[in-house]
Short mmCIF file of C-alpha atoms and ligand atoms in Angstrom, two decimals:
data_model
loop_
_atom_site.label_atom_id
_atom_site.label_comp_id
_atom_site.label_asym_id
_atom_site.label_seq_id
_atom_site.Cartn_x
_atom_site.Cartn_y
_atom_site.Cartn_z
CA MET A 1 0.00 -0.01 0.00
CA LYS A 2 0.97 3.60 -0.55
CA ILE A 3 1.52 5.97 2.36
CA GLU A 4 -1.96 7.51 2.33
CA MET A 5 -5.25 7.57 4.27
CA PRO A 6 -7.56 4.60 3.46
CA THR A 7 -11.11 5.45 2.54
CA LEU A 8 -13.56 4.13 5.11
CA PRO A 9 -16.12 1.77 3.52
CA TYR A 10 -18.77 2.90 6.04
CA ALA A 11 -20.16 6.13 7.61
CA THR A 12 -18.31 7.37 10.72
CA ASN A 13 -21.34 6.42 12.88
CA ALA A 14 -21.98 3.01 11.22
CA LEU A 15 -20.14 0.98 13.81
CA GLU A 16 -22.15 2.27 16.79
CA PRO A 17 -22.72 1.17 19.51
CA VAL A 18 -19.50 -0.84 19.33
CA ILE A 19 -17.27 2.04 18.22
CA SER A 20 -18.73 5.53 18.48
CA GLN A 21 -18.61 8.20 15.81
CA LYS A 22 -16.54 10.28 18.16
CA THR A 23 -13.90 7.51 18.48
CA ILE A 24 -13.78 7.03 14.69
CA GLU A 25 -13.33 10.79 14.25
CA TYR A 26 -10.38 10.85 16.62
CA HIS A 27 -8.90 7.41 15.94
CA TYR A 28 -9.17 7.44 12.16
CA GLY A 29 -9.37 11.20 11.59
CA LYS A 30 -6.58 12.34 14.01
CA HIS A 31 -4.40 9.42 15.10
CA LEU A 32 -4.12 7.64 11.80
CA GLN A 33 -3.75 10.95 9.92
CA THR A 34 -0.79 11.77 12.17
CA TYR A 35 0.92 8.44 11.46
CA VAL A 36 0.42 8.96 7.75
CA ASP A 37 1.76 12.51 7.87
CA ASN A 38 4.74 11.59 10.05
CA LEU A 39 5.71 8.62 7.86
CA LYS A 40 5.58 10.73 4.66
CA LYS A 41 7.83 13.28 6.35
CA PHE A 42 10.25 10.79 7.88
CA VAL A 43 10.97 8.75 4.72
CA VAL A 44 12.14 11.73 2.70
CA GLY A 45 15.81 11.31 1.74
CA THR A 46 16.07 7.78 3.29
CA GLU A 47 16.31 4.36 1.63
CA PHE A 48 12.58 3.97 2.36
CA GLU A 49 11.46 6.90 0.19
CA GLY A 50 9.13 5.47 -2.58
CA LYS A 51 8.75 2.10 -0.90
CA SER A 52 5.37 0.51 0.05
CA VAL A 53 4.26 0.60 3.65
CA GLU A 54 4.57 -3.17 3.74
CA GLN A 55 8.20 -3.05 2.50
CA ILE A 56 9.01 -0.50 5.21
CA VAL A 57 7.41 -2.62 7.93
CA GLU A 58 9.35 -5.69 6.78
CA LYS A 59 12.78 -3.95 6.54
CA ALA A 60 12.93 -0.87 8.76
CA PRO A 61 14.89 -1.09 12.06
CA GLU A 62 13.25 0.00 15.34
CA GLY A 63 12.72 3.71 15.33
CA PRO A 64 10.39 6.44 14.14
CA ILE A 65 10.10 5.17 10.48
CA PHE A 66 9.28 1.65 11.60
CA ASN A 67 6.86 2.79 14.32
CA ASN A 68 4.85 5.06 11.99
CA ALA A 69 4.88 2.58 9.09
CA GLY A 70 3.62 -0.14 11.44
CA GLN A 71 0.86 2.08 12.67
CA VAL A 72 -0.18 3.09 9.10
CA LEU A 73 -0.34 -0.62 8.14
CA ASN A 74 -2.02 -1.68 11.41
CA HIS A 75 -4.70 0.97 11.23
CA THR A 76 -5.42 0.60 7.53
CA LEU A 77 -6.06 -3.16 8.02
CA TYR A 78 -7.99 -2.39 11.18
CA PHE A 79 -10.42 0.20 9.82
CA LEU A 80 -11.02 -1.81 6.62
CA GLN A 81 -12.01 -5.02 8.53
CA PHE A 82 -15.18 -3.62 10.03
CA LYS A 83 -18.84 -3.41 8.99
CA ALA A 84 -22.04 -2.22 10.62
CA PRO A 85 -23.26 -4.65 13.32
CA SER A 86 -26.53 -5.16 11.47
CA ALA A 87 -24.66 -6.20 8.28
CA ALA A 88 -21.74 -8.20 9.81
CA SER A 89 -21.76 -11.95 9.33
CA LYS A 90 -20.58 -12.79 12.88
CA GLU A 91 -18.39 -15.68 11.80
CA PRO A 92 -16.06 -16.70 8.94
CA LYS A 93 -16.99 -19.13 6.19
CA GLY A 94 -14.95 -21.11 3.70
CA LYS A 95 -11.26 -21.75 3.92
CA LEU A 96 -10.53 -19.33 6.79
CA LYS A 97 -13.17 -21.04 8.92
CA ASP A 98 -11.66 -24.47 8.09
CA ALA A 99 -8.21 -23.22 9.02
CA ILE A 100 -9.44 -21.72 12.31
CA ILE A 101 -11.01 -25.00 13.30
CA ARG A 102 -7.87 -26.85 12.25
CA ASP A 103 -5.54 -24.66 14.24
CA PHE A 104 -7.72 -23.62 17.26
CA LYS A 105 -10.25 -26.55 17.52
CA SER A 106 -13.31 -24.35 17.15
CA PHE A 107 -14.37 -20.77 16.29
CA GLU A 108 -15.30 -20.21 19.94
CA ASP A 109 -11.92 -21.46 21.10
CA PHE A 110 -10.20 -19.12 18.68
CA LYS A 111 -12.26 -16.14 19.89
CA ASN A 112 -11.44 -16.95 23.52
CA GLU A 113 -7.74 -17.26 22.83
CA PHE A 114 -7.67 -14.09 20.69
CA ALA A 115 -9.59 -12.15 23.35
CA ALA A 116 -7.23 -13.41 26.07
CA ALA A 117 -4.25 -12.23 24.06
CA SER A 118 -5.90 -8.82 23.50
CA VAL A 119 -6.88 -8.35 27.12
CA GLY A 120 -3.56 -9.66 28.46
CA LEU A 121 -1.30 -7.50 26.36
CA PHE A 122 0.47 -5.15 28.75
CA GLY A 123 0.54 -1.51 27.70
CA SER A 124 -0.01 -0.44 24.13
CA GLY A 125 0.00 -2.83 21.20
CA TRP A 126 -1.99 -5.18 18.94
CA ALA A 127 -3.31 -8.70 18.88
CA TRP A 128 -3.18 -10.25 15.42
CA LEU A 129 -4.35 -13.34 13.73
CA ALA A 130 -1.63 -14.05 11.23
CA ALA A 131 -0.70 -16.85 8.78
CA ASP A 132 2.72 -18.35 8.11
CA LYS A 133 3.92 -19.35 4.66
CA ASP A 134 2.24 -22.74 5.04
CA GLY A 135 -1.12 -21.13 5.91
CA LYS A 136 -0.97 -22.13 9.55
CA LEU A 137 -2.64 -19.55 11.77
CA HIS A 138 -0.95 -17.92 14.74
CA ILE A 139 -2.10 -15.43 17.31
CA SER A 140 0.61 -12.77 17.50
CA LYS A 141 0.90 -10.16 20.25
CA GLU A 142 2.73 -7.03 18.99
CA ALA A 143 4.06 -4.29 21.14
CA ASN A 144 3.41 -0.70 20.21
CA GLY A 145 3.33 -0.25 16.42
CA SER A 146 4.66 -3.53 15.30
CA ASN A 147 2.96 -5.90 12.89
CA PRO A 148 3.29 -9.68 12.21
CA LEU A 149 4.70 -8.79 8.77
CA HIS A 150 7.90 -7.77 10.61
CA HIS A 151 8.42 -11.44 11.59
CA GLY A 152 7.42 -12.86 8.18
CA LEU A 153 3.78 -13.52 8.99
CA LYS A 154 0.77 -12.31 7.04
CA PRO A 155 -1.61 -10.17 9.06
CA ILE A 156 -5.23 -11.14 8.77
CA LEU A 157 -7.26 -9.70 11.67
CA GLY A 158 -6.07 -7.16 14.15
CA PHE A 159 -7.40 -5.72 17.47
CA ASP A 160 -5.95 -2.36 18.57
CA VAL A 161 -5.46 -2.41 22.31
CA TRP A 162 -3.92 1.07 22.62
CA GLU A 163 -6.23 3.04 24.96
CA HIS A 164 -6.97 5.59 22.22
CA ALA A 165 -8.91 2.80 20.47
CA TYR A 166 -11.52 2.48 23.21
CA TYR A 167 -11.09 4.94 26.03
CA LEU A 168 -13.79 7.42 24.96
CA ASP A 169 -16.39 4.64 24.79
CA TYR A 170 -15.25 2.07 27.33
CA GLN A 171 -12.71 3.93 29.60
CA ASN A 172 -10.64 1.21 31.39
CA ARG A 173 -12.91 -1.68 30.33
CA ARG A 174 -10.73 -3.11 27.65
CA PRO A 175 -12.34 -6.60 27.95
CA ASP A 176 -15.86 -5.20 27.21
CA HIS A 177 -14.49 -3.43 24.11
CA ILE A 178 -12.77 -6.58 22.87
CA LYS A 179 -15.94 -8.63 23.39
CA ALA A 180 -17.99 -6.09 21.46
CA LEU A 181 -15.64 -5.97 18.47
CA TRP A 182 -16.74 -9.45 17.30
CA ASP A 183 -20.09 -7.86 16.31
CA ILE A 184 -18.56 -5.68 13.61
CA ILE A 185 -16.00 -7.93 11.94
CA ASP A 186 -16.39 -8.04 8.17
CA TRP A 187 -15.46 -11.72 7.82
CA GLU A 188 -15.66 -11.67 4.05
CA LYS A 189 -12.99 -8.96 3.96
CA VAL A 190 -10.85 -10.79 6.50
CA GLU A 191 -10.99 -13.99 4.54
CA GLU A 192 -9.68 -12.18 1.43
CA ARG A 193 -6.46 -11.59 3.36
CA TYR A 194 -5.94 -15.28 4.16
MN1 MN B 1 -4.88 2.95 17.16
#
């Protein structure tokens, strides 16, 4: 992907009551915009100028370029994986569902393990469902702005557990926010990434 803002495929209030319009306006409109602006600025004159966001996340060493590229990739995948609760399918179908059952026993077991990783991540970071080169699924806990791509895994579904993702709507209740997110996952979109 290019270093640019993704276009949201839904209205800013479409994810309510799971994610409020106000949170989308700050999280997408302010936080992500800042990561995009910073990354554009930081790559100028470096070996990463003109590279895709994915290439930067794969290759950049720890530091401001890596942190901002990770957050552009993370948030782009994050905001594009949602759908209004009334329209969301609530569970995957097809090959992703088969792989989840193969690697986690059941969809419920997967959700429980993923929620535990999200809730248990200390501080700021991300929980990701990611696939290795053989298609095996892994739950990956990433600190701060990192992404599974940095370790050679393909990111499929990500939960942002930075407080800015939920504090306006849930304050300190991260588990309640994580539980609610399952109602807005666009599983068709997520499966396209697998
Ligand atoms: Mn965020």
